[in-house]
CSV table of C-alpha atoms and ligand atoms in Angstrom, one decimal:
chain,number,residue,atom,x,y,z
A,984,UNK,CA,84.2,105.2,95.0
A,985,UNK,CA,83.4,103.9,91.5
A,986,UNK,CA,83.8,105.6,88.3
A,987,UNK,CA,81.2,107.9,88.5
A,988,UNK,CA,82.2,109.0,91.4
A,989,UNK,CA,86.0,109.7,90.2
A,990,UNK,CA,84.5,111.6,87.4
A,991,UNK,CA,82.4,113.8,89.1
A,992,UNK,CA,85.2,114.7,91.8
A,993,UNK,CA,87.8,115.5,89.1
A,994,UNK,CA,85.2,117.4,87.5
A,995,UNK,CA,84.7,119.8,91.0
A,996,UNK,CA,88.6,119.7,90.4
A,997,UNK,CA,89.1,120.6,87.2
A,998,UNK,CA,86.8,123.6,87.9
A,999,UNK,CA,88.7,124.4,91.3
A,1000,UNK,CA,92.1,124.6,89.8
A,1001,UNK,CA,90.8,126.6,86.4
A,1002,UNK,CA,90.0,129.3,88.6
A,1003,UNK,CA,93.5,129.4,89.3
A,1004,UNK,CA,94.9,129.0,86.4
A,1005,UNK,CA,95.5,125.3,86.2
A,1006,UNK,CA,94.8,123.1,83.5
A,1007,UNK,CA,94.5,119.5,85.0
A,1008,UNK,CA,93.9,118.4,81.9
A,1009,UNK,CA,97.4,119.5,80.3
A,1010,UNK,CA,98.6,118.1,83.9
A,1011,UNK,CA,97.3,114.7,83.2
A,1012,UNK,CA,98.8,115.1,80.0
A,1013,UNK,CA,102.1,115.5,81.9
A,1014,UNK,CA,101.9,112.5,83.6
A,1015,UNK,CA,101.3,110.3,80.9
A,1016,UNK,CA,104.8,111.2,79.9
A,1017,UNK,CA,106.3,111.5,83.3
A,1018,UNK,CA,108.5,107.9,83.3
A,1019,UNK,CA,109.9,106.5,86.4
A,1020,UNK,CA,112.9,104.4,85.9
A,1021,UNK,CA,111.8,101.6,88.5
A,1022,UNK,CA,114.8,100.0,90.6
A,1023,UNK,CA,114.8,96.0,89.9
A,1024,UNK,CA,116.4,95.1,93.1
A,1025,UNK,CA,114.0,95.9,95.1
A,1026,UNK,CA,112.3,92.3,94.3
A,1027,UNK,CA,115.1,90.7,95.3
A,1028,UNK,CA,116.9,92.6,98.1
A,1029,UNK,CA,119.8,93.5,95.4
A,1030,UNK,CA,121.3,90.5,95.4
A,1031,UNK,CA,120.9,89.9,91.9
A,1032,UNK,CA,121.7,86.8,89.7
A,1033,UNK,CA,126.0,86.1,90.0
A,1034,UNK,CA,126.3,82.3,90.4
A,1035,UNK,CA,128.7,83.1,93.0
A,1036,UNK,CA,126.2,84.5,94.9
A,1037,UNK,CA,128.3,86.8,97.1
A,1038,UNK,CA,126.2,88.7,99.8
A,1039,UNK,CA,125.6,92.7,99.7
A,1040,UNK,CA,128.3,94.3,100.6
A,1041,UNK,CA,129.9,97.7,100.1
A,1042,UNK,CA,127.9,99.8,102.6
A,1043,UNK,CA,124.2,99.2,101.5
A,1044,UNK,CA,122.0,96.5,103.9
A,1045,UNK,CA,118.6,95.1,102.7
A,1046,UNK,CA,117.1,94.4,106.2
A,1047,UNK,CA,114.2,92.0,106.8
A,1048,UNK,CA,113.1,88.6,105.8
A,1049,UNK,CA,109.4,89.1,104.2
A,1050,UNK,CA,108.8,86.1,102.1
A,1051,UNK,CA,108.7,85.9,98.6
A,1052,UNK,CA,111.8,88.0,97.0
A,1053,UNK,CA,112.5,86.8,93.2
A,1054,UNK,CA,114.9,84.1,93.1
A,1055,UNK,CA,115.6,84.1,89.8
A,1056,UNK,CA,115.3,86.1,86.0
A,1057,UNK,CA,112.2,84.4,85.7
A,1058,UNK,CA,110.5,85.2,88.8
A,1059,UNK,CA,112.0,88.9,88.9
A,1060,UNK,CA,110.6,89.6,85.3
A,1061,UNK,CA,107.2,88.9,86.8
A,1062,UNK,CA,107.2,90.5,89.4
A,1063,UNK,CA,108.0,93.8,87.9
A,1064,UNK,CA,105.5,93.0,85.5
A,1065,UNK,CA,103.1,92.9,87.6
A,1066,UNK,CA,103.9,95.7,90.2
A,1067,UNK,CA,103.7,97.8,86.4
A,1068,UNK,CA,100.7,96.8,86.0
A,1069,UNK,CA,99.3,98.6,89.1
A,1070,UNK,CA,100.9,101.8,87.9
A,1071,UNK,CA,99.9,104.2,86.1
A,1072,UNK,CA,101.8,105.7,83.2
A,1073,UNK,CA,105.1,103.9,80.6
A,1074,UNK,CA,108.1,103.3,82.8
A,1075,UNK,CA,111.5,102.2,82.4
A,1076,UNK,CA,113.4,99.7,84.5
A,1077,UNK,CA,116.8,100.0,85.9
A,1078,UNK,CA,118.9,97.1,85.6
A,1079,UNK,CA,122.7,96.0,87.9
A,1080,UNK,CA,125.2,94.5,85.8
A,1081,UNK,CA,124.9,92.0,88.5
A,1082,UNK,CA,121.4,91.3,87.3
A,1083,UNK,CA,122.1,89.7,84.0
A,1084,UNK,CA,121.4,86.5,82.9
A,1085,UNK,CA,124.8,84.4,83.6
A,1086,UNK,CA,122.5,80.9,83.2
A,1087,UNK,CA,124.8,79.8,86.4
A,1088,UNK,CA,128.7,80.2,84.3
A,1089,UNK,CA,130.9,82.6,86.1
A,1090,UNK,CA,131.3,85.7,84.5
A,1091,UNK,CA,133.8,88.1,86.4
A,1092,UNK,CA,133.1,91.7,86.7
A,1093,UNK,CA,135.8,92.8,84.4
A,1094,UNK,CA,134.3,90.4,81.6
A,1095,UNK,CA,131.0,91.4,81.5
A,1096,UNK,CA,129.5,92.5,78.3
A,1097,UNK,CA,126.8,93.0,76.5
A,1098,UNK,CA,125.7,88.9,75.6
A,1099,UNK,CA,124.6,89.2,79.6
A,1100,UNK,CA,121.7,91.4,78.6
A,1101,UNK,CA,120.7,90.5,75.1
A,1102,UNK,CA,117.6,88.2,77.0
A,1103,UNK,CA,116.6,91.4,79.1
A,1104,UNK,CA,116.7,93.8,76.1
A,1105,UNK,CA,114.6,91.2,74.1
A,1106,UNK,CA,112.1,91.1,76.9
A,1107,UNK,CA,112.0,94.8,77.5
A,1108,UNK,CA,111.2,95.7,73.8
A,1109,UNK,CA,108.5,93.0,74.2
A,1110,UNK,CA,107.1,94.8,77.0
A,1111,UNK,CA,107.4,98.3,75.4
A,1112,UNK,CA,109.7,99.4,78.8
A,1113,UNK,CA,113.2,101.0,77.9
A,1114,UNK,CA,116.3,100.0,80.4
A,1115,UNK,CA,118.8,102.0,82.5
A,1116,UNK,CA,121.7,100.9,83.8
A,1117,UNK,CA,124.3,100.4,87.0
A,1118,UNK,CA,127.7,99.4,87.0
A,1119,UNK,CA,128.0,97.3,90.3
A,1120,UNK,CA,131.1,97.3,92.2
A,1121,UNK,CA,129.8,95.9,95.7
A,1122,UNK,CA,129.2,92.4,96.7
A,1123,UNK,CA,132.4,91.1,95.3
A,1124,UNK,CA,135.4,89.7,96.6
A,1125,UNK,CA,137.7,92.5,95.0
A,1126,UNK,CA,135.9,95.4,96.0
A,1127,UNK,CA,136.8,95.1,100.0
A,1128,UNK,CA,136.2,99.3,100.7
A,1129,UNK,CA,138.2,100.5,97.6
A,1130,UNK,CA,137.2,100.1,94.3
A,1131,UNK,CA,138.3,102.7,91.6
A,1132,UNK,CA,140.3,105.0,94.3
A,1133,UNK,CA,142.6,101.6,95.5
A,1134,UNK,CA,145.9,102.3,95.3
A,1135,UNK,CA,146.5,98.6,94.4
A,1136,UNK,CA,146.5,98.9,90.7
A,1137,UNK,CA,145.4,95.4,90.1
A,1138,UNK,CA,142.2,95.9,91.5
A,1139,UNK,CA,142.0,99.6,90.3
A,1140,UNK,CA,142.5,98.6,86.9
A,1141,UNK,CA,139.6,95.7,87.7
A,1142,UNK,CA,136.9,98.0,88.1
A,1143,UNK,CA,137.8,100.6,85.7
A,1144,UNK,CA,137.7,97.4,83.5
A,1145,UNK,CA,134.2,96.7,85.0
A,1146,UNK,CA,133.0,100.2,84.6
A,1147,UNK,CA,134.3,100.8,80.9
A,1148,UNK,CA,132.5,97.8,80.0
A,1149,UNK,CA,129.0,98.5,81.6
A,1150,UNK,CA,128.8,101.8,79.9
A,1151,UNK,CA,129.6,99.9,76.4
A,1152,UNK,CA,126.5,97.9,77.5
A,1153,UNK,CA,124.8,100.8,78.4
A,1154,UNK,CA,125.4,102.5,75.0
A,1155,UNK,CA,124.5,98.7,73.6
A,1156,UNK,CA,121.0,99.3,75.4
A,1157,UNK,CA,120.6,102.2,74.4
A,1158,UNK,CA,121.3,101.6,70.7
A,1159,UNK,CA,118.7,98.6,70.8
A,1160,UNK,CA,115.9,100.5,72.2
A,1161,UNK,CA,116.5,103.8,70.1
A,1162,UNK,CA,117.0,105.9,73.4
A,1163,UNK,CA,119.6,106.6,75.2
A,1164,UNK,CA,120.4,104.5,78.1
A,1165,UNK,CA,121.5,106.4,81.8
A,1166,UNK,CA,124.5,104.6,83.2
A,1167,UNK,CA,124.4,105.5,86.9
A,1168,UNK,CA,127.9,105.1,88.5
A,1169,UNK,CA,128.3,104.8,92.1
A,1170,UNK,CA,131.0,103.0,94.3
A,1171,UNK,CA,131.0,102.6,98.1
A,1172,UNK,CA,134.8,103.7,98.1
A,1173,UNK,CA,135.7,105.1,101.6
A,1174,UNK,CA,136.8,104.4,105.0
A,1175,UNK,CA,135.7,103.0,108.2
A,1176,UNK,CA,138.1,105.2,110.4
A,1177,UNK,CA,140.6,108.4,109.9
A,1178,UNK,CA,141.9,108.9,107.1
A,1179,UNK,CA,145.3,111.0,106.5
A,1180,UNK,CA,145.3,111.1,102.9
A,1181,UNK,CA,142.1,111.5,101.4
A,1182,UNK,CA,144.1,113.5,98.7
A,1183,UNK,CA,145.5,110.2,97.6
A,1184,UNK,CA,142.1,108.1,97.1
A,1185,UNK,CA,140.3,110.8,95.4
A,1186,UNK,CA,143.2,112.1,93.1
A,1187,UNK,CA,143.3,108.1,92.3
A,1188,UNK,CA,139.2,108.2,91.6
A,1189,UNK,CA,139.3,110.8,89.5
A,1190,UNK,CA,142.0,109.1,87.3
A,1191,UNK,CA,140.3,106.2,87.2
A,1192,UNK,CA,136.9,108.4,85.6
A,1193,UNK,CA,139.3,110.2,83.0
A,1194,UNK,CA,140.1,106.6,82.0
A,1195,UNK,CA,136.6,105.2,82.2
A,1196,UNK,CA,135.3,108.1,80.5
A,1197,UNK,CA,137.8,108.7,77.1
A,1198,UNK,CA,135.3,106.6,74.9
A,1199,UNK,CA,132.2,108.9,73.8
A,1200,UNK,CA,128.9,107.0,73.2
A,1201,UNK,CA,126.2,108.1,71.5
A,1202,UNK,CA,123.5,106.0,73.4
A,1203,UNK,CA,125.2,106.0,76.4
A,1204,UNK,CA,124.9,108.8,79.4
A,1205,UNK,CA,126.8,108.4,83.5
A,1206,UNK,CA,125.2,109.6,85.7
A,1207,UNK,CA,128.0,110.2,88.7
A,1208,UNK,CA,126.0,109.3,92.3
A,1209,UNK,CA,127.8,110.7,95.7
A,1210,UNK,CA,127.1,109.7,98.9
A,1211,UNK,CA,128.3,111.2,102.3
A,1212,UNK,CA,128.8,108.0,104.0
A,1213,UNK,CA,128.2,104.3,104.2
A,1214,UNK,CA,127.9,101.3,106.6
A,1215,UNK,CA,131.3,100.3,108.3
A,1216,UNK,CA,132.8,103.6,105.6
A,1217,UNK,CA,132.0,106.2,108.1
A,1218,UNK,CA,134.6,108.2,107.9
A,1219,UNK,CA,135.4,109.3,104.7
A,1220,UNK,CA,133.8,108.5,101.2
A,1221,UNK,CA,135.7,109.2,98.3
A,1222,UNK,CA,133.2,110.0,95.7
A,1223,UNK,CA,131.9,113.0,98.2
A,1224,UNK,CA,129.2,115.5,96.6
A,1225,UNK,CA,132.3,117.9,96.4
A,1226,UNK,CA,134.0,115.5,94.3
A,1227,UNK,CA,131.2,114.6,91.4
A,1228,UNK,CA,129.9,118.0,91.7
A,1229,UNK,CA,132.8,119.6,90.6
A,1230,UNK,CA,134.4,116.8,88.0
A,1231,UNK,CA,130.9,116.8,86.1
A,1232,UNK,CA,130.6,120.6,86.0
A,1233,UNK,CA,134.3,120.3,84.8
A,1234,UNK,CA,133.6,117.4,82.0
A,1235,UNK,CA,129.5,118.3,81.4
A,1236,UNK,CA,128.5,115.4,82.7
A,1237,UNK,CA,125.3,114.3,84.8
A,1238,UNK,CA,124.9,114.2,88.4
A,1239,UNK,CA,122.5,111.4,90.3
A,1240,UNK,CA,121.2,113.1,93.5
A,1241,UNK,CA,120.0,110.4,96.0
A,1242,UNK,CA,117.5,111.6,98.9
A,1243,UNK,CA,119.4,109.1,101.3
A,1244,UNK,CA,122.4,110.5,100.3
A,1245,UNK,CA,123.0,114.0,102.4
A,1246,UNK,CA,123.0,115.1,105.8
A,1247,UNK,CA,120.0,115.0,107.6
A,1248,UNK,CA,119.1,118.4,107.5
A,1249,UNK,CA,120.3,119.2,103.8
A,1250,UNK,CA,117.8,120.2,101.4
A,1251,UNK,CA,118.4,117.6,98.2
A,1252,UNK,CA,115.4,119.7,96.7
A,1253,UNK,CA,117.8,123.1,96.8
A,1254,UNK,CA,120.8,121.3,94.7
A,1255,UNK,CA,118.2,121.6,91.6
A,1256,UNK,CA,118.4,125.2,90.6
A,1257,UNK,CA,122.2,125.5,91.2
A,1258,UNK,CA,123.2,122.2,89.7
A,1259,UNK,CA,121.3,122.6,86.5
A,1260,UNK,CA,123.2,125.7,86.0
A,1261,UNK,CA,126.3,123.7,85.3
A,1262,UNK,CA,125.7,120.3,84.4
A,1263,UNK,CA,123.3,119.1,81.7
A,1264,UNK,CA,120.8,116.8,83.1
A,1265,UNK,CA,120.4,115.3,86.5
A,1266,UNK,CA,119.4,111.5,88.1
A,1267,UNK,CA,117.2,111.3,90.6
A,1268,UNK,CA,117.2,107.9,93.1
A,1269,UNK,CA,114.1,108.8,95.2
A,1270,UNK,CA,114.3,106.8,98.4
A,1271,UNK,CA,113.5,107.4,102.0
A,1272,UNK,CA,116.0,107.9,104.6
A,1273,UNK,CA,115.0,106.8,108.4
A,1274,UNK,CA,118.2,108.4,110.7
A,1275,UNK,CA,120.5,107.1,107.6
A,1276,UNK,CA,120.7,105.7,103.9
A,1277,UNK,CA,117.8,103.2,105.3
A,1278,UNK,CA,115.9,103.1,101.8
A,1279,UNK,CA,113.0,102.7,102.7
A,1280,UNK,CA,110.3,103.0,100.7
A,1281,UNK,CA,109.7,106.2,98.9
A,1282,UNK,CA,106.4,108.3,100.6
A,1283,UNK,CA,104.8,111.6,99.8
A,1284,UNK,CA,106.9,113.4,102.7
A,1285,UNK,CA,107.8,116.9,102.6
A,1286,UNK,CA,111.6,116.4,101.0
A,1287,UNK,CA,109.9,114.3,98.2
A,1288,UNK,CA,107.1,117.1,97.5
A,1289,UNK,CA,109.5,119.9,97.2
A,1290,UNK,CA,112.2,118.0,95.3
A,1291,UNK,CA,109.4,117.0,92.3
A,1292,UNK,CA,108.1,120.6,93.2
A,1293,UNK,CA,111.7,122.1,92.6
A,1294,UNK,CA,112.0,120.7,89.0
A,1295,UNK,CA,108.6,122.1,87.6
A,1296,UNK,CA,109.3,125.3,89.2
A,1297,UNK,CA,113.0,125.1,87.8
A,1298,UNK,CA,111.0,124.1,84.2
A,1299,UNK,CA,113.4,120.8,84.4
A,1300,UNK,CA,111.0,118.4,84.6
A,1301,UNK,CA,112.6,117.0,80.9
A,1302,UNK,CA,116.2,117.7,82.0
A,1303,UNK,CA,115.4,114.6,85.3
A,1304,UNK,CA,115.4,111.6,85.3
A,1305,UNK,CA,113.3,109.7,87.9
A,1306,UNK,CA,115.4,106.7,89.1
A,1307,UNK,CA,113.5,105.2,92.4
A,1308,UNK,CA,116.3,103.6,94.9
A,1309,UNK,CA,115.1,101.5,97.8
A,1310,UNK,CA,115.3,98.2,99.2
A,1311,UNK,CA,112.8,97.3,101.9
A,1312,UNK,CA,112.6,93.4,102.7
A,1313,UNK,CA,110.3,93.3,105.5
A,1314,UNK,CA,107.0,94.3,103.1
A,1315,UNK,CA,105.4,92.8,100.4
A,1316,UNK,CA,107.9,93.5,97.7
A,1317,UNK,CA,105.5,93.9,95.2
A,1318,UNK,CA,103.6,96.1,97.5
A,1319,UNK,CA,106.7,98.5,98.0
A,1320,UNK,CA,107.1,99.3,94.1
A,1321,UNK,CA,103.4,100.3,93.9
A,1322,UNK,CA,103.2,102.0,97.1
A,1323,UNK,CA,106.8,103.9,96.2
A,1324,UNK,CA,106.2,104.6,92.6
A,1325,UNK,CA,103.0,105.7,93.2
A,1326,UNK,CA,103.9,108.3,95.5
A,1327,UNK,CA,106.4,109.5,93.3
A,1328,UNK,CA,103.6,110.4,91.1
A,1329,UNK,CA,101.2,111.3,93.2
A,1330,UNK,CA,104.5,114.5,94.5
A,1331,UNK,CA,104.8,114.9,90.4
A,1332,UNK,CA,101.2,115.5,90.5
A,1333,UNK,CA,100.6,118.0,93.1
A,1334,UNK,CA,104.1,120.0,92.0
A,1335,UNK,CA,102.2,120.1,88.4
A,1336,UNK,CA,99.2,121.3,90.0
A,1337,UNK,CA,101.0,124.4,91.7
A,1338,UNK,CA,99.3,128.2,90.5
A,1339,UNK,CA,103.2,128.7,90.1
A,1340,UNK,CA,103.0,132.0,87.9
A,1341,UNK,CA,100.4,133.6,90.9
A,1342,UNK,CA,103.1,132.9,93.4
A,1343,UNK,CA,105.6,133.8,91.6
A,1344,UNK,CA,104.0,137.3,91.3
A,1345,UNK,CA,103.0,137.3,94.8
A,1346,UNK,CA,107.2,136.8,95.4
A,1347,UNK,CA,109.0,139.3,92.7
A,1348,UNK,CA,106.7,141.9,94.0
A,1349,UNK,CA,107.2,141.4,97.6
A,1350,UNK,CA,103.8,140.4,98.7
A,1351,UNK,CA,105.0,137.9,101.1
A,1352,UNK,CA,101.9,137.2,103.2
A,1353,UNK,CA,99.7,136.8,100.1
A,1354,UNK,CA,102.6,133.9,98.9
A,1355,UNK,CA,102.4,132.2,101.5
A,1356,UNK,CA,98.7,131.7,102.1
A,1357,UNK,CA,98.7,130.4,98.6
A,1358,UNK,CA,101.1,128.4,99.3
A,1359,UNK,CA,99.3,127.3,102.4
A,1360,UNK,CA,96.3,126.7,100.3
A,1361,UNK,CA,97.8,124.7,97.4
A,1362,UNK,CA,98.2,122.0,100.0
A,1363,UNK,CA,94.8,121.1,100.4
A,1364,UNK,CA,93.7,122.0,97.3
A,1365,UNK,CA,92.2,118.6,95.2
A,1366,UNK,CA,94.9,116.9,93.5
A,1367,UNK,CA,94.2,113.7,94.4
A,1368,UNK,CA,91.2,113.6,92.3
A,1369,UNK,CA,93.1,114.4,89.5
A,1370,UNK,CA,95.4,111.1,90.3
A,1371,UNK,CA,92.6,109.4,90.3
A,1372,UNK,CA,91.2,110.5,87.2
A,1373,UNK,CA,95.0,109.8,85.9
A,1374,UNK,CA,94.9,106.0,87.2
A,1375,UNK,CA,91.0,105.6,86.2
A,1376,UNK,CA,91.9,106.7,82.8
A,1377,UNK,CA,94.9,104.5,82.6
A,1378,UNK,CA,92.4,102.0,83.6
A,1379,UNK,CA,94.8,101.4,86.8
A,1380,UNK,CA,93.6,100.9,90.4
A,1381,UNK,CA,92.4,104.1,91.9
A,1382,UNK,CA,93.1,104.4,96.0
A,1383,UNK,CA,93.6,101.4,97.5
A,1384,UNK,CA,92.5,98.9,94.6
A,1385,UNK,CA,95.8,97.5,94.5
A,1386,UNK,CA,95.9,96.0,97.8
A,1387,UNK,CA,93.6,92.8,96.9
A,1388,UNK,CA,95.6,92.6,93.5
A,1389,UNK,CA,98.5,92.4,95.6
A,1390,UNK,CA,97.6,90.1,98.2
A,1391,UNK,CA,96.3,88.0,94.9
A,1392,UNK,CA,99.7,87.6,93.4
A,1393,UNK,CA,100.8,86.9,97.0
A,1394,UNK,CA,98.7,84.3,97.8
A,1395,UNK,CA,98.9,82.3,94.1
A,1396,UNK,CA,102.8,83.3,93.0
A,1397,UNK,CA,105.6,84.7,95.5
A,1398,UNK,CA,103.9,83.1,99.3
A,1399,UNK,CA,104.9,79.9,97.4
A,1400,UNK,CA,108.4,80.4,96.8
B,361,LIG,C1,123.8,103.1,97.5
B,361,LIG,C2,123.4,103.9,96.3
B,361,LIG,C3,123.2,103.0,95.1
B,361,LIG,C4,122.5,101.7,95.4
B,361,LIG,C5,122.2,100.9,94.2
B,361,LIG,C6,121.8,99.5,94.5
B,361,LIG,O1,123.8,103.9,98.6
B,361,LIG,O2,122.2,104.5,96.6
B,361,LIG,O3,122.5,103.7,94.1
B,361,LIG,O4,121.4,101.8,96.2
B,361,LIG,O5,123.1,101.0,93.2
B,362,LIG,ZN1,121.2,105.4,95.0
C-alpha cells in the first residue's frame, strides 16, 4: 500500500466509526500520548553490564541463542535506538540497576548509586526518552532463593540496602528528567518445595518494605510486582498477589500486574476495576505467557486486548503505566521490541476505538443480545487503518515496512557481533 492508499482507507474509517460515535481522530490523538515504557533487557537476554558477569538466576530463563544480543552500553543504546525508530509514538525506557555503566570496577549491589546512571540519564535527555527503573535482586551470589524475606539478617539487610538505594536513584532520575521515575520492585523470593512457615518469610518481607519504604521521594514512585511462582521456587513465593495487594492498599502504594504472572485461567484484565479502587496507580509488564512465565513476545491475543480494553473502559488509561516485560532470544532481538511494542499499540488502538457509551447503554438497560452483537462487530470493525494512519503520520513504517529495516540493521550491525 503507499500513502495514498493509507489515506484513503482511514478516510472509509474515519467515516465508519463517526457513525458510531468515534472520533479516530481524537483516538490518534490518544496515541500520540500513549508511552510504552520499553524493557532494555530484552537486547541482551537480561544479563545486563556487572563485570562479574553472573548468569540469570532467580527464577526468570532467557531461552535461545539467536545472534546478535548487545554486549555492551554501547551496542544496547543502539539497539534501542533503533527498534524506537520503527515505533510509532515517545517512549520511555526501563532500565536494571544491573544495567549501569560500571566501565568493568565492581560495584556491589548494596553500593550502587546514582554515579552508575549519570551516562544513561545524559543520553536519555539527549534522545528526548524519560527512564524507569528496577531494583535487581537476581543473578547474584547473595540472593540464592531469599532475598528481602531471608531470615539471615546479613543478607536481608543486603538487599534492603540495595533496594533503598535504587529508589534514591529512581527519585535521582526522576529529578533529572522533571518526571517522576516508576521504581518497579520485584524479588524471586520463594521456595522450591514445602514450606511450613510461610508466615515467617512474608512477616520478614514485609519488614523489610516498611524499612525500604520510610524515605518519601518526590520523583520517585514503587511499583510492588507479585508473581505466583517461579523456576526451581515452585512452591511458595513470598511476594504472592495476596501479599502486595493488600500492603499497597494498606500504604497507597502502586501495584505492577504482569500477564505472565497469574494462573493460567485468571483474568489479569479483571484486577483493573477492583484494584484502582484502592491503590493509586498501577504498572503494567505486558508479556506473553506460553504454559508459564515464558515471556515471550507480547501479541495482540485476547488477554492483551481486554487488558488495554479494561483501562479505557475503567477511564484509567492516565492512572497505567505501560511497562513491556519479555525476553525472547531465539528472534531477532530488534525484531521482538517492534513486533511486541507495536502490538501493544495496535490493543491500545482498537480498545480506543470501542463505541463504549452504545454498549454501555445496551448493558445498564438489559439489552443483552444487542451488546453483544456490537461487541461482536467492534472486532472487525477498521482499526487497523487508523494504526496505519497513526505510523504514516508519525512517518513510521506502516504493516510490514519494518522487516527490511530490520533485516538491514542485522545484516550491517548486530549479525557481526
Ligand atoms: C520476573 C518479573 C520481572 C522481570 C524483570 C527482568 O518474573 O517479571 O519483572 O522480568 O525484572
Ligand atoms: Zn515482570
Amino acid at each position: 500500500m503507499n500513502e495514498k492508499q493509507i489515506h484513503e482507507a482511514y478516510a472509509i474509517a474515519k467515516e465508519r466509526y463517526a457513525a458510531l460515535g468515534i472520533d479516530t481522530e481524537q483516538v490518534i490523538h490518544q496515541l500520540e500520548s500513549f508511552h510504552l515504557s520499553l524493557h532494555c533487557w530484552q537486547a541482551d537476554d537480561v544479563s545486563g553490564f556487572e563485570p562479574s558477569g553472573e548468569s540469570l538466576s532467580g527464577g526468570i530463563q532467557s531461552t535461545g541463542n539467536y545472534p546478535g544480543k548487545a554486549r555492551n552500553i554501547e551496542e544496547l543504546r543502539q539497539d534501542i535506538l533503533t527498534a524506537m525508530k520503527l515505533i510509532p509514538g515517545n517512549h520511555r525506557l526501563n532500565l536494571h540497576e544491573i544495567y549501569g555503566e560500571f566501565n568493568g570496577k565492581f560495584v556491589d549491589r548494596d553500593q550502587c548509586s546514582v554515579d552508575l546512571f549519570k551516562g544513561w540519564m545524559q543520553w536519555a535527555r539527549e534522545h528526548n526518552i524519560k527512564l524507569d527503573f528496577n531494583s535487581t535482586s537476581f543473578s547474584h551470589p547473595k540472593s540464592g532463593s531469599l532475598t528481602l524475606s531471608n531470615p539471615n539478617d546479613e543478607i536481608r539487610a543486603f538487599w534492603v540496602e540495595h533496594t533503598a538505594r535504587c529508589r534514591a536513584i529512581a527519585n535521582a532520575i526522576g529529578e533529572y528528567q522533571q518526571d517522576p521515575c516508576m521504581m518497579n520492585l520485584w524479588i524471586h523470593d520463594g521456595s522450591k518445595d514445602l514450606t511450613v512457615d510461610r508466615l515467617l518469610y512474608r512477616t520478614l518481607l514485609k519488614d523489610s518494605l516498611d524499612k525500604i519504604f520510610t524515605t518519601h521521594y518526590a520523583w520517585e514512585k514503587t511499583s510492588l510486582e507479585s508473581k505466583v511462582f517461579g523456576i526451581g521456587l515452585e512452591a511458595m513465593t513470598c511476594g504472592s498477589n495476596d501479599f502486595y495487594t493488600a500492603y499497597a492498599a494498606k500504604n497507597n502504594m502502586m501495584i505492577t500486574l504482569d500477564t505472565g504472572h497469574f494462573h493460567p485461567t485468571e483474568s489479569v484484565a479483571d484486577k483493573v476495576s477492583s484494584l484502582l479502587l484502592f491503590v493509586p496507580e498501577l504498572m503494567l509488564h505486558v508479556s506473553r505467557p506460553i504454559r508459564w512465565d515464558s515471556d515471550h513476545v507480547t501479541i495482540m491475543d485476547d488477554s492483551t486486548l481486554e487488558l488495554f480494553q479494561e483501562i479505557v473502559r475503567a477511564k484509567a488509561m492516565d492512572r497505567v503505566h505501560y511497562g513491556l516485560d519479555y525476553f525472547d532470544g531465539s528472534i531477532n532481538r530488534i525484531g521482538a521490541y517492534v513486533i511486541g511494542a507495536r502490538a501493544a499499540q495496535r490493543c491500545m488502538t482498537r480498545a480506543l476505538l470501542e463505541p463504549i457509551s452504545t454498549i454501555h447503554n445496551y448493558e445498564i438497560s438489559d439489552r443483552g443480545f444487542q451488546k453483544l452483537a456490537f461487541l461482536e462487530e467492534e472486532k472487525s470493525l477498521p482499526w487497523a487503518a487508523v494504526y496505519d494512519e497513526f505510523c504514516a503520520r508519525q512517518n513510521k513504517p506502516i504493516g510490514l515496512e519494518f522487516i527490511p529495516e530490520i533485516e538491514k540493521y542485522e545484516q550491517q550491525v548486530t549479525a557481526l557481533r
